[in-house]
Short mmCIF file of C-alpha atoms in Angstrom, two decimals:
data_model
loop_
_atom_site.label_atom_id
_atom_site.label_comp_id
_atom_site.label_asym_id
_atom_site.label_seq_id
_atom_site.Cartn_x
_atom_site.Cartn_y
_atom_site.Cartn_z
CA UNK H 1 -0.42 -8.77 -72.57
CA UNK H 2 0.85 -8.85 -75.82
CA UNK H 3 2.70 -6.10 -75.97
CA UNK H 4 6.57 -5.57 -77.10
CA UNK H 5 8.99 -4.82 -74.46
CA UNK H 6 11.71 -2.16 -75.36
CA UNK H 7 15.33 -2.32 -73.94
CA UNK H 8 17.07 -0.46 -72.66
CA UNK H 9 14.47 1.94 -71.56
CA UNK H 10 16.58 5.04 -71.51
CA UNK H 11 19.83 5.25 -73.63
CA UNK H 12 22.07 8.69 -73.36
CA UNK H 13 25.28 9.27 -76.71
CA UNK H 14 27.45 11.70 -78.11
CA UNK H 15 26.18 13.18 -81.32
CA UNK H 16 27.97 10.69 -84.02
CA UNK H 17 27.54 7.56 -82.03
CA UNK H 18 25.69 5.06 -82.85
CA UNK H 19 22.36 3.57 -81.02
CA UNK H 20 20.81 0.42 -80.93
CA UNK H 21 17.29 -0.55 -79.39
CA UNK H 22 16.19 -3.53 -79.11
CA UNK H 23 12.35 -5.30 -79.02
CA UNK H 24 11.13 -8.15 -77.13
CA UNK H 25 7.67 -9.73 -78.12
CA UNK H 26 6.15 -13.04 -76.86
CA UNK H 27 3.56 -14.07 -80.04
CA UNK H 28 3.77 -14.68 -83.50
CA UNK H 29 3.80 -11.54 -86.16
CA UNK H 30 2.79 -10.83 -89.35
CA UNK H 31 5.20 -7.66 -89.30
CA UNK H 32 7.36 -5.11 -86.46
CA UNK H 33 7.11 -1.93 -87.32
CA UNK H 34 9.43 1.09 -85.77
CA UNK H 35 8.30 4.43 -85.02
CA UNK H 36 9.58 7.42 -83.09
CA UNK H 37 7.90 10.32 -80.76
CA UNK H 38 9.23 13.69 -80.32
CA UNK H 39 8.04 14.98 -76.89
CA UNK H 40 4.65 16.12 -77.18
CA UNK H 41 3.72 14.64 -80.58
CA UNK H 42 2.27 12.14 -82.24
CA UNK H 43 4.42 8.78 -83.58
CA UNK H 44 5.81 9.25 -86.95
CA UNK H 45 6.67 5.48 -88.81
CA UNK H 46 10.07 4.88 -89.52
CA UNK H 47 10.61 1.27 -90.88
CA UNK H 48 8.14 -1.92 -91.43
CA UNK H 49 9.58 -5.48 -91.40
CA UNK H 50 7.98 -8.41 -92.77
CA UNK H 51 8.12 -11.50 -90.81
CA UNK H 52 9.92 -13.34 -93.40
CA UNK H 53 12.62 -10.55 -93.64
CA UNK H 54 15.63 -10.86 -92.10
CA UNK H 55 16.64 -7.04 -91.90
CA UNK H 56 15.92 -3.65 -93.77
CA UNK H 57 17.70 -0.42 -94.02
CA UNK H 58 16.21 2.97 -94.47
CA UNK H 59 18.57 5.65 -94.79
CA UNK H 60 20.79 5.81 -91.15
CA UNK H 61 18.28 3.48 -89.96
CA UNK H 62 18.80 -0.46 -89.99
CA UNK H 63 16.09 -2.99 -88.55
CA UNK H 64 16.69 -6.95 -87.74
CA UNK H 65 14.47 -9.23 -87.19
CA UNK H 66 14.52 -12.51 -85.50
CA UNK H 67 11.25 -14.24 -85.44
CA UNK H 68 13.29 -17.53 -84.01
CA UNK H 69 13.93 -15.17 -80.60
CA UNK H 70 11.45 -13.25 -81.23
CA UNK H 71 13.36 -9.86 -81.14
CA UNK H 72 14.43 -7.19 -83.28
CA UNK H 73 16.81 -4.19 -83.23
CA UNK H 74 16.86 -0.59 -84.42
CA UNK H 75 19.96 0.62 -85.54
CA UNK H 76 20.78 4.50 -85.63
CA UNK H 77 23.89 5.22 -87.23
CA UNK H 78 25.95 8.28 -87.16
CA UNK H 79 23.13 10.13 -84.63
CA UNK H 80 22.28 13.85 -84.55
CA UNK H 81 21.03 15.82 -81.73
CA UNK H 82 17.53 15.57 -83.76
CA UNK H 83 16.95 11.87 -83.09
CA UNK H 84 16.54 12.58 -79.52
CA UNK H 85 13.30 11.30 -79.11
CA UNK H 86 11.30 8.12 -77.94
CA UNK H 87 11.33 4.91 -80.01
CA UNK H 88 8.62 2.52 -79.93
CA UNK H 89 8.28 -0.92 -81.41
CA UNK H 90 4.70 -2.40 -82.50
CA UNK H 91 3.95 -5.80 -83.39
CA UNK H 92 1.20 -7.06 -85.67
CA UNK H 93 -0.43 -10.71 -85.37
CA UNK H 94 -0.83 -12.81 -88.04
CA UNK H 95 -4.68 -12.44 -88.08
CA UNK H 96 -6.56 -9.64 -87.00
CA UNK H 97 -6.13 -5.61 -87.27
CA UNK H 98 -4.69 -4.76 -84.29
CA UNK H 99 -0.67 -3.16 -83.08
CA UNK H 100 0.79 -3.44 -79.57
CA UNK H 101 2.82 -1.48 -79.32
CA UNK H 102 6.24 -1.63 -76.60
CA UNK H 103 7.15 0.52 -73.85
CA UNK H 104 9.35 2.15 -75.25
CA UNK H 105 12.89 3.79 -75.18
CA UNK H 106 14.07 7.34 -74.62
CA UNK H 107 17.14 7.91 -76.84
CA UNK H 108 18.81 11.26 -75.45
CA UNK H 109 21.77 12.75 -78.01
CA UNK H 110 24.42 15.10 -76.26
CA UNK H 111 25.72 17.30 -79.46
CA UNK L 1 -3.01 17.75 -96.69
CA UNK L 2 -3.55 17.62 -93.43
CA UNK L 3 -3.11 14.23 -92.53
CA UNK L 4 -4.95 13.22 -89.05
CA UNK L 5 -6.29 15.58 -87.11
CA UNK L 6 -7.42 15.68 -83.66
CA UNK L 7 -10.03 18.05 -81.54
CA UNK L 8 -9.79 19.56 -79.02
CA UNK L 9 -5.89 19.30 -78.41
CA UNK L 10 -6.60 19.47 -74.51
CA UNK L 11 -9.32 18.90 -71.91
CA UNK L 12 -10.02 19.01 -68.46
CA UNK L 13 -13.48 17.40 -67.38
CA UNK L 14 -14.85 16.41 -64.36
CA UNK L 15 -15.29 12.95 -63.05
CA UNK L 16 -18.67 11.95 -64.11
CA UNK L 17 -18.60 14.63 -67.71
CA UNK L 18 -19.35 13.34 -70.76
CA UNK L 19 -17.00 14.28 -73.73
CA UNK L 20 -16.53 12.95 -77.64
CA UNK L 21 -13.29 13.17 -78.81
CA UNK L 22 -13.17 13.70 -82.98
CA UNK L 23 -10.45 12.21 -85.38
CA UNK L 24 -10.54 12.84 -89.30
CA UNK L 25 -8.64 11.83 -91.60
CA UNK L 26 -8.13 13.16 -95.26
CA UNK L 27 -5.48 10.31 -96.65
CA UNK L 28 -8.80 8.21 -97.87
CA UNK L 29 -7.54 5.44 -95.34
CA UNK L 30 -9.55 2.64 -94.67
CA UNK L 31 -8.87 1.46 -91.06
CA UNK L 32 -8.53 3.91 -88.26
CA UNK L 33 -7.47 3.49 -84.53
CA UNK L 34 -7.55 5.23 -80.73
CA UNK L 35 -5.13 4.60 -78.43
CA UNK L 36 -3.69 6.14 -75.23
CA UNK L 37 -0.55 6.59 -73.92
CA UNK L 38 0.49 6.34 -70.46
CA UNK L 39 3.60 6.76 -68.92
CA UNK L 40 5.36 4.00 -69.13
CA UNK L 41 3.07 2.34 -70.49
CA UNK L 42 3.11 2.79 -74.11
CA UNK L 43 0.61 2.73 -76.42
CA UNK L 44 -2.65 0.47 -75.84
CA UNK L 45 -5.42 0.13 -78.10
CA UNK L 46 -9.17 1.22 -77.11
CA UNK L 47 -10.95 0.39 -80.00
CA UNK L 48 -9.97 0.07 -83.83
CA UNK L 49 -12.04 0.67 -87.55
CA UNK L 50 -10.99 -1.70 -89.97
CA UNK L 51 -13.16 -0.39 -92.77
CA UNK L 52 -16.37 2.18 -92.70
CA UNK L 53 -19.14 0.77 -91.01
CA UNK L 54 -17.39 -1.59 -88.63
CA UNK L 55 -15.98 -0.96 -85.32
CA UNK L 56 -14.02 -3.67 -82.67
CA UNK L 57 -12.69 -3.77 -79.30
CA UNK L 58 -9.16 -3.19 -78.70
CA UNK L 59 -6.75 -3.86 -75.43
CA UNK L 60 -8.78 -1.43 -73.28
CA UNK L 61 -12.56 -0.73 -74.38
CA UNK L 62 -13.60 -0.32 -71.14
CA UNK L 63 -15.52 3.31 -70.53
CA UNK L 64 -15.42 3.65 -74.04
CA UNK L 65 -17.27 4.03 -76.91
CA UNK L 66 -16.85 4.71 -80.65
CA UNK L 67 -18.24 5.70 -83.84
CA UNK L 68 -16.95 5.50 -87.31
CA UNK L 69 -19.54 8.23 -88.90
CA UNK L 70 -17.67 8.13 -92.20
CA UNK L 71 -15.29 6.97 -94.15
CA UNK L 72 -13.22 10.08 -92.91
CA UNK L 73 -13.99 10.24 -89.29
CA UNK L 74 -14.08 8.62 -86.25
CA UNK L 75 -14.97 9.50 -82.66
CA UNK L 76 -14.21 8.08 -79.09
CA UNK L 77 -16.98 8.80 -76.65
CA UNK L 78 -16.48 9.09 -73.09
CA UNK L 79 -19.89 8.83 -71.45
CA UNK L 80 -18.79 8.73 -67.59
CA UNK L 81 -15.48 10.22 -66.99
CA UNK L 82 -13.60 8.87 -64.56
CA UNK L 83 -9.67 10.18 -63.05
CA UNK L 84 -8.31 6.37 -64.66
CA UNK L 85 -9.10 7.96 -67.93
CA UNK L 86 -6.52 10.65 -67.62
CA UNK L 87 -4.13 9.97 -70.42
CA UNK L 88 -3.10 11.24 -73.89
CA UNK L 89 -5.16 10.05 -76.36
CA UNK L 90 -3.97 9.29 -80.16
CA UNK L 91 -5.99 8.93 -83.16
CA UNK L 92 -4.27 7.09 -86.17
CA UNK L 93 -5.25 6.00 -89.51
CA UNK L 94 -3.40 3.06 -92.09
CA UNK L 95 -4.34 2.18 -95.80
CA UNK L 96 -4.96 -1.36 -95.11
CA UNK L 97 -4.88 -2.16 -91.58
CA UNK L 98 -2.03 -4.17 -89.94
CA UNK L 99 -0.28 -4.64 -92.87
CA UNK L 100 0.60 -1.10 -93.39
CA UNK L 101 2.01 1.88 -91.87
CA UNK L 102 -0.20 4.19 -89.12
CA UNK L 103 -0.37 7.64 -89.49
CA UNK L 104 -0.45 9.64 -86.49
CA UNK L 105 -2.45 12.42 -84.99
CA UNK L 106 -1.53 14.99 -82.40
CA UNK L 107 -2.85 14.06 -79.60
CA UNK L 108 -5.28 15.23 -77.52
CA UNK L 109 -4.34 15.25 -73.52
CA UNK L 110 -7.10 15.00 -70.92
CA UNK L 111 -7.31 15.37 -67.23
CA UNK L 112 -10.07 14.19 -65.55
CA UNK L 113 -10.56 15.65 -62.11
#
């Protein structure tokens, strides 16, 4: 399988913390992409990285990438109680139109 | 604007039912997509629409089948239900394909029986 692995898989903080997620893939990419599920909802984007970018920021959010390990991170900075949600990682291959997407991890924040 | 938008929002068949599942889109996207979602699983890809008029095989085709009718819609067909196809299924939509973002829809969650 192609697919992204997400670690950890669960991740509990104090409102005001910070998180960090991190993605494991096994191919090449064209680009990661971050997104984020509420319960019960679709995935809303948060943050696309090209494969020759190094890292992005977006707000409190901050995404590296390291093609050479082949693993990136998602940064949450200063969380609220309203980024408890799942975060998911997707990959995209150099050729063809297709996203795997990772397992994912459940970020919990305690306010 | 309402984005993507999925129908019904649930289901319950039972095994052997047929049911289509309908997706449209009003963000003129090109390429549009079905997954499902397991848990703990993620997402995996059934089948994808780069453009209107062409259809491909994703991850997990298998029981499947699709139809891009417009440029707006697309529809994943179910012709022999089975319990493995219990899941929550997504529709999404992106400009350009892998190169750009997805756009979600709500989901629609099935239970086959």
């Amino acid at each position: 399988s192609q697919q992204g692995e997400e670690d950890p898989q669960a991740l509990s903080i104090q409102e005001g913390e910070n998180a960090t997620m991190n993605c494991s893939y096994k191919t090449s990419i064209n680009n990661l992409q971050w997104y984020r599920q509420n319960s019960g909802r679709g995935l809303v984007h948060l943050i696309l990285i090209r494969s020759n970018e190094r890292e992005k920021h977006s707000g409190r959010l901050r995404v590296t990438l390291d093609t050479s390990k082949k693993s990136s991170s998602l940064l949450i900075t200063a969380s609220r109680a309203a980024d408890t949600a799942s975060y998911f990682c997707a990959t995209v291959p150099p050729t063809g139109n297709q996203f795997y997407f990772g397992t994912g991890t459940s970020l919990t924040v305690i306010p | 604007n309402a984005g993507v938008t999925q129908t019904p929002k649930f289901q319950v068949l039972k095994t052997g039912q047929s049911m289509t599942l309908q997706c449209a889109q009003d963000m003129n996207h090109n390429s549009m997509y079905w997954y499902r979602q397991d848990p703990g699983m993620g997402l995996r890809l059934i089948y994808y629409s780069a453009s209107e008029g062409t259809t491909d095989k994703g991850e997990v085709p298998n029981g499947y089948n699709v139809s891009r009718l417009n440029k707006r819609e697309f529809s994943l067909r179910l012709e022999s239900a089975a319990p493995s196809q219990t899941s929550v299924y997504f529709c999404a939509s992106s400009v350009g394909g892998s190169v750009d973002t997805q756009y979600f829809g709500p989901g629609t969650r099935l239970t086959v029986l």
